[in-house]
Every structure is written in C-alpha cells, then in structure tokens.
Short mmCIF file of C-alpha atoms and ligand atoms in Angstrom, two decimals:
data_model
loop_
_atom_site.label_atom_id
_atom_site.label_comp_id
_atom_site.label_asym_id
_atom_site.label_seq_id
_atom_site.Cartn_x
_atom_site.Cartn_y
_atom_site.Cartn_z
CA MET A 108 133.91 91.93 138.25
CA SER A 109 137.85 91.92 138.27
CA HIS A 110 139.11 92.23 134.92
CA CYS A 111 142.94 92.84 134.82
CA ILE A 112 145.12 94.96 132.76
CA GLU A 113 148.79 93.39 132.99
CA TRP A 114 151.30 96.31 132.14
CA SER A 115 154.87 94.72 132.88
CA ARG A 116 155.54 94.46 129.01
CA ALA A 117 154.08 97.49 128.01
CA TYR A 118 157.03 99.88 128.48
CA ALA A 119 159.59 97.99 126.76
CA HIS A 120 162.34 97.96 124.06
CA ARG A 121 162.15 100.71 122.32
CA LEU A 122 159.42 102.38 124.37
CA PRO A 123 161.11 103.61 127.77
CA LYS A 124 159.72 103.13 131.15
CA ASN A 125 158.95 106.78 131.45
CA ALA A 126 157.54 107.21 128.07
CA GLY A 127 153.84 107.91 129.35
CA GLU A 128 154.89 110.36 131.91
CA PRO A 129 154.79 113.38 129.73
CA PHE A 130 151.02 112.45 128.93
CA PHE A 131 149.69 111.46 132.38
CA SER A 132 150.94 114.96 133.38
CA ARG A 133 148.08 116.04 131.56
CA ARG A 134 145.60 114.41 133.46
CA LYS A 135 144.40 117.77 135.55
CA GLU A 136 143.74 119.40 132.11
CA ILE A 137 141.98 116.13 130.48
CA SER A 138 140.08 115.72 133.55
CA GLU A 139 138.73 119.13 133.79
CA ARG A 140 137.84 118.84 129.93
CA LEU A 141 135.97 115.48 130.65
CA ALA A 142 134.10 117.28 133.64
CA ARG A 143 132.90 120.08 131.16
CA GLU A 144 132.02 117.81 128.22
CA LEU A 145 129.86 115.57 130.68
CA ALA A 146 128.13 118.34 131.99
CA ALA A 147 127.40 119.63 128.42
CA GLY A 148 125.80 116.05 127.61
CA LYS A 149 128.64 115.52 124.92
CA LEU A 150 129.74 112.36 126.19
CA PRO A 151 126.37 110.27 126.27
CA PHE A 152 128.31 106.71 125.49
CA LEU A 153 130.02 107.37 128.81
CA ASP A 154 127.37 108.44 131.22
CA MET A 155 124.71 106.64 129.25
CA PRO A 156 121.81 109.07 130.36
CA TYR A 157 119.71 107.39 127.58
CA ARG A 158 119.69 104.21 129.26
CA GLU A 159 116.13 104.57 131.26
CA LYS A 160 114.59 105.82 127.94
CA LEU A 161 115.98 103.19 125.88
CA ARG A 162 114.42 100.72 128.26
CA GLU A 163 111.00 102.26 127.98
CA ASP A 164 111.15 102.53 124.35
CA MET A 165 112.63 99.00 123.85
CA LEU A 166 110.82 96.94 125.99
CA PRO A 167 107.04 97.45 124.44
CA LEU A 168 108.96 97.19 121.06
CA LEU A 169 110.26 93.96 121.59
CA PRO A 170 107.31 91.78 121.38
CA ARG A 171 106.51 93.40 118.19
CA ILE A 172 109.80 92.22 116.54
CA LYS A 173 110.17 88.90 118.48
CA PRO A 174 107.70 86.93 116.08
CA PHE A 175 109.91 87.39 113.19
CA ARG A 176 112.22 84.74 112.17
CA HIS A 177 114.64 87.03 110.43
CA MET A 178 115.81 90.55 111.13
CA LEU A 179 117.38 92.17 108.19
CA LEU A 180 119.72 95.03 109.33
CA LEU A 181 120.71 97.79 107.17
CA GLY A 182 123.39 99.99 108.52
CA ILE A 183 127.09 100.66 108.00
CA GLY A 184 130.10 101.37 110.00
CA GLY A 185 129.42 102.18 113.57
CA SER A 186 125.77 101.40 112.66
CA ALA A 187 126.63 97.56 112.05
CA LEU A 188 129.90 96.56 113.45
CA GLY A 189 128.55 96.44 117.32
CA ALA A 190 125.60 94.13 116.03
CA ARG A 191 127.81 91.82 114.27
CA ALA A 192 130.10 91.71 117.31
CA PHE A 193 127.34 90.94 119.71
CA GLN A 194 125.78 88.39 117.37
CA ARG A 195 129.41 86.59 116.88
CA ALA A 196 130.01 86.46 120.57
CA PHE A 197 126.86 85.64 122.22
CA ALA A 198 124.38 84.26 119.63
CA PRO A 199 126.92 82.19 117.37
CA GLY A 200 123.79 79.52 116.67
CA GLN A 201 123.24 80.86 113.12
CA ASP A 202 126.65 79.55 112.15
CA GLU A 203 126.27 76.13 113.74
CA PRO A 204 124.49 73.02 112.67
CA ASP A 205 120.90 72.68 113.44
CA HIS A 206 120.04 76.19 114.29
CA ALA A 207 116.45 77.07 114.33
CA GLY A 208 116.47 80.86 114.50
CA PRO A 209 116.22 83.63 114.95
CA TRP A 210 118.36 84.86 112.16
CA LEU A 211 120.05 88.34 111.82
CA TRP A 212 121.28 89.27 108.62
CA ILE A 213 123.57 92.42 108.80
CA ALA A 214 123.50 94.02 105.20
CA ASP A 215 126.67 96.58 105.96
CA ASN A 216 127.97 96.84 101.89
CA VAL A 217 126.31 97.50 98.92
CA CYS A 218 127.20 94.27 97.43
CA PRO A 219 124.61 93.65 94.85
CA GLY A 220 124.99 89.79 94.96
CA SER A 221 124.56 89.14 98.42
CA PHE A 222 121.79 91.78 98.76
CA GLU A 223 119.84 90.17 95.95
CA ALA A 224 120.37 86.82 97.74
CA LEU A 225 118.79 88.18 100.97
CA LEU A 226 116.05 89.90 99.35
CA GLY A 227 115.30 86.70 97.06
CA LYS A 228 115.71 84.01 99.74
CA LEU A 229 114.20 85.64 102.74
CA ARG A 230 110.39 85.56 103.26
CA PRO A 231 109.02 89.09 103.78
CA ALA A 232 106.25 88.16 105.90
CA ASP A 233 108.93 86.26 108.27
CA THR A 234 111.15 89.47 108.38
CA VAL A 235 111.62 92.60 109.94
CA VAL A 236 113.82 95.33 108.31
CA VAL A 237 115.89 97.28 110.56
CA CYS A 238 117.10 100.28 109.12
CA VAL A 239 120.04 102.12 111.49
CA SER A 240 121.73 105.39 110.46
CA LYS A 241 122.25 107.96 113.27
CA SER A 242 122.55 110.84 110.37
CA GLY A 243 119.38 109.03 108.68
CA GLY A 244 121.30 110.00 105.47
CA THR A 245 123.91 107.74 104.59
CA ILE A 246 123.76 106.76 101.11
CA GLU A 247 124.72 102.90 101.31
CA THR A 248 122.02 102.41 103.94
CA LEU A 249 119.30 104.62 102.47
CA ALA A 250 119.99 102.66 99.11
CA GLN A 251 119.30 99.54 100.74
CA TYR A 252 116.36 100.92 102.63
CA PHE A 253 114.54 102.14 99.27
CA LEU A 254 115.02 98.55 97.81
CA ALA A 255 113.99 96.91 100.79
CA LYS A 256 110.82 98.95 101.39
CA GLU A 257 109.73 98.22 97.73
CA TRP A 258 110.31 94.65 98.45
CA LEU A 259 108.17 94.53 101.30
CA LEU A 260 105.40 96.58 99.82
CA ALA A 261 105.19 94.29 96.97
CA ALA A 262 104.73 91.29 98.95
CA ARG A 263 103.02 92.89 102.06
CA GLY A 264 101.03 96.06 100.55
CA GLU A 265 100.39 98.63 103.36
CA ARG A 266 101.41 96.25 105.89
CA TRP A 267 105.01 96.79 105.01
CA ARG A 268 105.30 99.31 107.85
CA GLU A 269 104.74 96.45 110.31
CA HIS A 270 107.95 95.05 109.04
CA MET A 271 110.25 98.17 109.14
CA VAL A 272 111.85 99.59 112.35
CA VAL A 273 114.37 102.50 112.30
CA VAL A 274 117.06 103.46 114.43
CA THR A 275 117.86 107.12 113.91
CA ASP A 276 118.34 110.89 115.30
CA ARG A 277 115.31 111.72 117.32
CA THR A 278 114.48 114.66 115.07
CA LYS A 279 116.88 115.03 112.26
CA GLY A 280 117.49 113.49 108.75
CA TYR A 281 115.48 111.61 106.02
CA LEU A 282 114.89 108.56 107.99
CA ARG A 283 113.23 110.11 110.71
CA GLU A 284 111.15 112.00 108.41
CA GLU A 285 110.13 108.67 106.76
CA SER A 286 109.20 107.26 110.21
CA LEU A 287 106.78 110.05 110.81
CA ARG A 288 105.61 110.02 107.30
CA HIS A 289 104.61 106.35 107.47
CA GLY A 290 104.20 105.77 111.37
CA LEU A 291 106.95 103.29 111.48
CA LEU A 292 108.28 101.99 114.41
CA SER A 293 111.34 103.92 115.79
CA LEU A 294 113.88 104.19 118.15
CA GLU A 295 116.44 107.06 118.54
CA VAL A 296 119.80 107.51 118.63
CA PRO A 297 120.50 110.09 121.32
CA ASN A 298 122.20 113.61 120.32
CA PHE A 299 126.26 113.06 120.33
CA LEU A 300 126.35 109.62 120.21
CA GLY A 301 128.03 109.19 117.11
CA GLY A 302 128.02 105.81 115.04
CA ARG A 303 131.43 104.13 116.47
CA TYR A 304 130.39 104.99 119.97
CA SER A 305 126.68 103.78 119.70
CA ALA A 306 126.88 100.11 119.85
CA LEU A 307 125.69 100.24 123.58
CA SER A 308 122.45 102.17 122.29
CA ALA A 309 119.37 100.76 120.09
CA VAL A 310 121.77 100.61 117.59
CA GLY A 311 123.18 97.34 118.67
CA LEU A 312 120.99 96.62 121.36
CA LEU A 313 117.95 95.97 119.43
CA PRO A 314 119.26 93.48 117.08
CA ALA A 315 121.18 91.79 120.36
CA ALA A 316 117.64 91.74 122.09
CA PHE A 317 116.24 90.49 119.05
CA LEU A 318 118.77 87.44 119.16
CA GLY A 319 118.02 87.22 123.01
CA ILE A 320 121.22 88.44 124.33
CA ASP A 321 121.32 89.91 127.71
CA TRP A 322 121.71 93.28 126.40
CA GLU A 323 121.15 94.99 129.98
CA ALA A 324 124.41 92.97 131.05
CA LEU A 325 126.33 94.61 128.25
CA LEU A 326 125.04 98.17 130.01
CA ASP A 327 126.02 97.05 133.41
CA GLY A 328 129.21 95.94 132.34
CA ALA A 329 129.83 99.36 130.63
CA ARG A 330 128.46 101.14 133.63
CA ASP A 331 130.94 99.40 135.64
CA VAL A 332 133.70 100.63 133.99
CA ALA A 333 132.23 104.27 133.16
CA LEU A 334 131.24 104.98 136.87
CA PRO A 335 134.18 106.13 138.48
CA LEU A 336 134.92 108.58 135.52
CA ALA A 337 131.21 109.78 135.29
CA ARG A 338 130.88 110.19 138.80
CA ASN A 339 134.37 111.80 139.64
CA PRO A 340 136.24 112.93 136.52
CA ALA A 341 138.87 114.40 138.79
CA SER A 342 139.76 110.58 139.41
CA LEU A 343 140.88 110.25 135.90
CA GLY A 344 144.43 109.46 136.57
CA LEU A 345 143.31 106.20 138.44
CA HIS A 346 141.41 105.00 135.69
CA PRO A 347 142.76 101.97 133.32
CA SER A 348 141.34 103.95 130.02
CA PHE A 349 143.79 106.73 130.81
CA ALA A 350 146.75 104.83 131.39
CA LEU A 351 145.69 102.93 127.95
CA ALA A 352 145.70 106.39 126.43
CA CYS A 353 149.12 107.62 128.02
CA TRP A 354 150.59 104.42 126.59
CA ALA A 355 148.87 104.88 123.15
CA LYS A 356 150.24 108.32 122.92
CA ALA A 357 153.46 107.25 124.01
CA LEU A 358 153.86 104.80 121.21
CA GLU A 359 153.08 107.26 118.61
CA GLU A 360 155.57 109.70 120.04
CA HIS A 361 158.00 106.86 119.67
CA HIS A 362 157.25 105.99 116.08
CA TYR A 363 155.23 103.16 116.55
CA SER A 364 152.68 103.24 113.92
CA GLN A 365 150.49 99.76 114.17
CA LEU A 366 148.61 98.69 117.06
CA ILE A 367 147.47 95.14 117.00
CA PHE A 368 144.71 93.94 118.73
CA PHE A 369 145.25 90.26 119.43
CA CYS A 370 142.00 88.49 120.25
CA TYR A 371 142.41 85.36 122.25
CA ILE A 372 138.88 85.05 123.10
CA PRO A 373 137.76 83.41 119.58
CA SER A 374 134.12 84.00 119.97
CA TRP A 375 135.02 87.75 120.13
CA ALA A 376 136.72 87.94 116.92
CA ALA A 377 134.51 90.48 115.55
CA TYR A 378 135.39 92.85 118.29
CA GLY A 379 138.54 93.33 116.65
CA LEU A 380 136.65 94.80 113.49
CA TRP A 381 134.61 96.95 116.05
CA PHE A 382 137.56 98.25 117.53
CA ALA A 383 139.49 98.83 114.42
CA GLN A 384 136.52 101.31 113.27
CA LEU A 385 136.26 102.76 116.58
CA TRP A 386 140.01 103.55 116.84
CA ALA A 387 140.87 104.45 113.12
CA GLU A 388 137.86 106.79 112.29
CA SER A 389 138.42 108.48 115.71
CA LEU A 390 142.18 108.70 115.60
CA GLY A 391 143.60 108.91 112.14
CA LYS A 392 143.72 112.77 111.69
CA GLY A 393 145.95 115.45 110.49
CA GLY A 394 148.68 113.19 109.67
CA LYS A 395 148.58 111.54 112.89
CA GLY A 396 147.49 108.16 114.71
CA ILE A 397 148.32 104.42 114.90
CA MET A 398 146.84 101.98 112.51
CA PRO A 399 144.84 99.34 114.42
CA VAL A 400 145.56 95.66 113.25
CA PRO A 401 142.88 93.31 114.25
CA ALA A 402 144.08 89.56 114.81
CA VAL A 403 142.54 86.67 116.31
CA GLY A 404 144.39 83.90 118.01
CA VAL A 405 145.10 81.12 117.26
CA THR A 406 144.11 81.29 113.75
CA ASP A 407 146.37 84.41 112.82
CA GLN A 408 149.33 82.77 114.44
CA HIS A 409 149.65 80.83 111.17
CA SER A 410 149.24 83.99 109.14
CA VAL A 411 150.16 87.70 110.03
CA ASN A 412 151.94 86.82 113.23
CA GLN A 413 155.27 86.21 111.44
CA MET A 414 155.13 89.90 110.51
CA PHE A 415 154.42 90.91 114.11
CA LEU A 416 156.93 89.00 115.31
CA ASP A 417 159.84 89.47 112.83
CA GLY A 418 158.52 92.26 110.58
CA ARG A 419 159.22 96.06 111.15
CA ARG A 420 159.56 96.95 114.99
CA ASP A 421 156.83 99.42 114.61
CA LYS A 422 154.20 97.75 116.51
CA GLY A 423 152.55 97.67 120.04
CA CYS A 424 149.96 95.32 120.98
CA LEU A 425 146.56 94.76 122.83
CA PHE A 426 146.59 91.66 124.10
CA LEU A 427 142.96 90.22 124.81
CA THR A 428 142.17 86.96 126.97
CA SER A 429 139.66 85.65 129.42
CA ARG A 430 139.90 83.61 132.62
CA SER A 431 136.69 81.63 131.62
CA ARG A 432 137.13 78.09 131.63
CA PRO A 433 134.47 76.75 128.73
CA ARG A 434 132.89 73.45 129.13
CA CYS A 435 134.56 71.30 126.50
CA ARG A 436 135.43 67.86 125.99
CA GLY A 437 138.91 66.85 126.88
CA PHE A 438 141.49 64.36 125.29
CA GLY A 439 141.36 60.63 126.13
CA GLU A 440 143.99 58.18 127.08
CA ASN A 441 144.25 56.60 123.97
CA LEU A 442 146.62 58.97 122.20
CA PRO A 443 149.53 57.84 120.15
CA GLU A 444 152.99 57.88 122.30
CA GLN A 445 154.03 61.04 120.74
CA TRP A 446 151.11 62.90 121.89
CA SER A 447 150.24 61.04 125.15
CA TRP A 448 151.26 64.38 127.02
CA LEU A 449 147.77 65.75 126.00
CA ALA A 450 145.98 62.95 127.71
CA GLY A 451 143.31 63.83 130.19
CA LYS A 452 143.72 67.68 129.52
CA PRO A 453 140.71 69.73 128.14
CA PHE A 454 140.92 70.63 124.67
CA SER A 455 140.59 74.51 126.18
CA ASP A 456 144.03 74.11 127.52
CA LEU A 457 145.38 74.47 124.15
CA LEU A 458 144.22 77.76 123.72
CA GLU A 459 145.60 79.35 126.95
CA ALA A 460 148.84 77.67 126.01
CA GLU A 461 149.02 79.23 122.63
CA ALA A 462 147.73 82.39 124.11
CA LEU A 463 150.66 82.31 126.66
CA GLY A 464 153.38 81.44 123.97
CA THR A 465 152.27 84.11 121.60
CA ARG A 466 152.29 86.56 124.26
CA MET A 467 155.64 85.94 125.46
CA ALA A 468 157.06 85.62 121.74
CA LEU A 469 155.69 89.27 121.20
CA ALA A 470 157.42 90.62 124.13
CA ALA A 471 160.64 88.90 123.53
CA SER A 472 160.64 90.25 119.98
CA GLY A 473 160.22 93.53 121.21
CA VAL A 474 156.55 94.53 120.71
CA PRO A 475 155.40 96.59 123.47
CA LEU A 476 152.22 94.65 124.85
CA VAL A 477 149.40 95.37 127.13
CA HIS A 478 147.54 92.19 128.34
CA LEU A 479 143.82 92.74 128.98
CA ASP A 480 142.44 89.59 130.75
CA MET A 481 138.74 89.62 131.02
CA GLU A 482 137.24 87.82 134.22
CA ASP A 483 134.78 86.04 131.97
CA ASP A 484 133.48 86.02 128.44
CA GLY A 485 129.89 86.93 128.62
CA PRO A 486 128.13 90.10 127.73
CA ARG A 487 128.52 92.04 130.89
CA ASP A 488 132.56 91.49 130.50
CA ALA A 489 132.12 92.54 127.02
CA GLY A 490 130.16 95.75 128.01
CA ALA A 491 133.19 96.43 130.37
CA LEU A 492 135.60 96.10 127.75
CA MET A 493 133.94 98.24 125.04
CA MET A 494 133.59 101.26 127.34
CA LEU A 495 137.26 100.65 128.22
CA LEU A 496 138.12 100.98 124.72
CA GLU A 497 135.74 103.73 123.92
CA ALA A 498 137.07 106.07 127.02
CA ALA A 499 140.54 104.95 126.00
CA THR A 500 140.17 106.04 122.49
CA VAL A 501 138.66 109.41 123.16
CA PHE A 502 141.36 110.38 125.93
CA THR A 503 144.04 109.15 123.34
CA GLY A 504 142.30 111.68 120.82
CA TRP A 505 142.44 114.69 123.65
CA LEU A 506 146.20 113.62 124.10
CA MET A 507 146.92 113.87 120.57
CA ASP A 508 144.91 117.41 120.41
CA ILE A 509 142.48 116.01 117.64
CA ASN A 510 138.58 115.45 117.81
CA PRO A 511 138.23 111.71 118.31
CA LEU A 512 134.30 112.42 117.78
CA ASP A 513 134.16 113.31 114.14
CA GLN A 514 135.55 111.88 110.98
CA PRO A 515 135.90 114.58 108.59
CA ALA A 516 138.12 112.96 105.73
CA VAL A 517 135.86 109.73 104.89
CA GLU A 518 133.05 112.79 104.17
CA LEU A 519 134.86 113.50 100.81
CA GLY A 520 134.42 110.19 99.42
CA LYS A 521 130.71 109.94 100.10
CA ARG A 522 129.99 113.55 98.69
CA LEU A 523 132.01 112.51 95.49
CA ALA A 524 129.81 109.05 95.39
CA ASN A 525 126.33 111.18 95.83
CA ALA A 526 127.65 113.50 93.11
CA ARG A 527 128.74 110.71 90.62
CA LEU A 528 125.33 109.57 91.02
CA GLY A 529 123.61 112.61 90.10
CA ALA A 530 122.91 114.52 93.34
CA LYS A 531 122.26 118.02 92.71
CA SER A 532 124.05 119.65 95.64
CA TYR A 533 127.45 119.00 94.77
CA PRO A 534 128.75 121.15 92.29
CA GLU A 535 132.26 121.21 93.50
CA GLU A 536 132.63 117.54 93.50
CA GLU A 537 131.31 117.14 90.14
CA ALA A 538 133.88 119.46 88.62
CA GLY A 539 136.44 117.48 90.92
CA LEU A 540 135.39 114.26 89.35
CA ALA A 541 135.55 115.63 85.96
CA ALA A 542 138.83 116.74 86.37
CA PHE A 543 139.71 113.45 87.79
CA LEU A 544 138.51 111.51 85.16
CA ALA A 545 140.11 113.51 82.61
CA GLU A 546 143.59 113.01 83.96
CA PRO A 547 145.80 110.70 81.36
CA ARG A 548 145.66 107.13 82.43
CA ARG A 549 148.32 104.78 82.39
CA GLU A 550 147.08 101.29 82.04
CA GLN A 551 148.94 97.99 82.04
CA MET A 552 146.57 94.75 81.04
CA PHE A 553 146.79 91.75 82.49
O1 LIG B 733 131.42 106.01 113.53
C1 LIG B 733 130.83 106.64 112.48
O2 LIG B 733 130.41 107.85 113.03
C2 LIG B 733 130.62 106.01 111.02
O3 LIG B 733 131.30 104.96 110.90
C3 LIG B 733 128.75 105.96 111.18
O4 LIG B 733 128.63 104.74 111.76
C4 LIG B 733 128.61 105.35 109.52
O5 LIG B 733 129.43 106.68 108.66
C5 LIG B 733 127.30 105.43 109.23
O6 LIG B 733 126.61 106.60 109.60
P1 LIG B 733 125.20 106.80 109.89
O7 LIG B 733 124.95 105.88 111.37
O8 LIG B 733 124.81 108.25 110.24
O9 LIG B 733 124.43 105.98 108.68
#
C-alpha cells in the first residue's frame, strides 16, 4: 500500500514553518508513554490483540445471522458511526435502485417516529437485532433494546432469543447480564476499547460482515499502519500519525479553532461523521481542542465552502482524496459547442478537477492544509485511514496533556436525563434539575 500525506501547504500563512517543532521535540516522552500503555494493554485499538479471538467468535456466529434479510442495529456514538461509515462506503446498495438485500438499519437516536417506522415495517421473522453498547448501560440503546425485545417476543415468543445478538463488555454491564440470563448470542468489546476507537472490533465489523463487506481487509489496512508503532514505539517520530498530531497541536497553539475534514471520496462521506465524533469526544477537554468540521466534496463546495474560504481565518484542513480510477461512463462527442471540452473525458475527471481546484483555493485563502491521498478507496484503504486518524487523535491528546480516551463532560447530560425519567441513584442531579426548572423563564413566542 502506498498512501500519501502531502505536507507542502500544511505549515503556511499564520502557521509558521517551525510551528510543529516544540511538539515534535516531545517524541521521546510520547513514545515512552506509548510503549508503557501498549505493554499494559491499554491501547487495544492500536495493536489489536483481540483480532484472533474476534475471528474465532465471529466466524461461527455469521452463519446464524446471514439468513436474516434485515439487521436492526441499536447503538449510539462510537457504537454506531463506524458501522454506518462501512455501510455507506462499501455496501451502498440500500440507497440504490433494485436492491435485493441485505438491509442494515441503524437506530442511533431516540426518534419515536423513525423507531416506530422500523418496528412497524420490519418483519420480526426476517430480522436480527444487534444491540451494541460497550458499557451495556447507555439509556438510549437500552431503551430501544427493551422495545425491540418486546416486539420480538410478541411475534416470535420464546424464539425471540434467536433474533437478538449483543455486542458488549465481556463481563460487566446490564447487557452482558441480559445475554447470560437469556443465553443470547454475543460478541465482546475488549477491555480498554472505548466506543469511538472500537469500529474495527465486533462493534463495526459484525454489521460489516452481515453486509458482505471484506471486514478482514479493514483490519489488514489498520494493521499496516499500526504495525511500525506497535512493534517499535521508539519509531514514533517517523510515523505520520505523530506528524499529524504535531500539526494539529500547532494549529491549536496558534489559535486555530476549527479542523475541516474535507472528504473528496464521496462514498466515504460518512467517515466525516465518524471522524468528527472521534476527534471531538477525544479532544474537547479542559477548555481546549479544535472543533472538527466534516464536509463532503463536491457537494459542500456549494454550501459551507464559502465560509471556509472567506470566513474567519481560524481553520485548518485535512483534505482527503483517493487515486482510484472508478469505472464510470464518459462524455460523448455530441456535446454543445460551449461544453465541447468535456468530450471524451470520463465523468470521474470532474471530481478530480474539482478536488484540485478546491485544494488550491483553500491553500490560497490561507487555510493550512494536509492532503491525505489514499491509494484506493477499498476497505483496506479505509482501515488504514481509520488507524492513522485514531493514532493521531490519541497523540494529539497526549500533546495537549489531556486524556483522549475518556469523555467526562458528556456524562452529566446522561445522568440528568436518567434523573428526569425517575432513576433513583441521581439525587444530586434531581436537585439540579429542580433548580434549573425553577429559574424564571424569558419567553418570546413566534
Ligand atoms: O465514543 C464513546 O465512547 C461514546 O460515544 C460511546 O460510544 C457512546 O456513548 C455509547 O456508549 P456505549 O457503547 O457504552 O453504549
């Protein structure tokens, strides 16, 4: 594989050529930490020690779920976004005419209307429900689990168990208890593999396999990128993920506050959402962090790009392309005179030309830009990109002196929602809610 990072426009405009050096000089300390955390088994997303076990567990399970026409995935955040990215990139048939299955439905919200539509229209007999939650206790996912369980029970009686798979922690949490209680099929999320770093485990790969995606290729691509770090952490200074981390930290240091993820591989558009969650939940801490802004070429050239080009000069950009040459139709010779220059060219030339044009325009307007150019746009390439970005995220967090693997701030909202619904173990949150709701309102109707 030869993917390429093009750096010539990265340190430009307000970002001095040497802006990454103070962070690069911390490579010894960071590589020692990497070695320590790998040895302690705390970075399984990187060295993937779970890979063999995953294979052993998943291969016998697949024949049990393949006969179903529909998979209904219940999960949220890191438990859903990887699966969606895989589906959109590598099994897009569901959005295309004359699709004959399989179908994957991802319920990653508590939208009464769309959940009702799913349960109202899917046939339980044709459906496997996959409930994904690392903690096994996320209210949004559990709420959907209870409703889906009732729905299956009503239609299938005791056979409901054959329609339910859980992906959760090996030993802890309500979902694990539930799987033991009812003898449900289950796969495990390894220790220390937090939601947003778990797409390349059963969390994302079970739905990928159901859709017929080459899930082993995703893992191979990730391993290609991770191996040098896993084998020799001292080589960190040579690894592109660390170079990206130094660049990102330099952006923050120089008061850039937004990081555009401009994806010019249209079928990979959902990777923008995956990346945004990875980056934001990992790095938005202690008043620090740069906001990720996913955008899709060429669609967003006609939307937010005006702001990128001529709004506040506070943005850096990760610009993603692929060198793949998709098979597509070309323009004939019978074009109107004023469009004749398109004659004989393949449709894909337009994407390539627009990517180049936008990249140049961004660079010209003062956006420090790193160009990630993938060799191809298959699963192996996607696995490589995901590993690169996950490692870069963790190293950026370490350079920021924050913990990129937790998400303490989002916990409060979850506790408050539980308290609001009557959960008993949140007296402090209950009091907080009462005080919040008692504050005088200032309403303006419209
Ligand atoms: O990235 C994360 O850690 C979170 O977004 C989680 O994936 C999300 O909160 C869901 O958690 P869980 O998988 O425990 O249900």
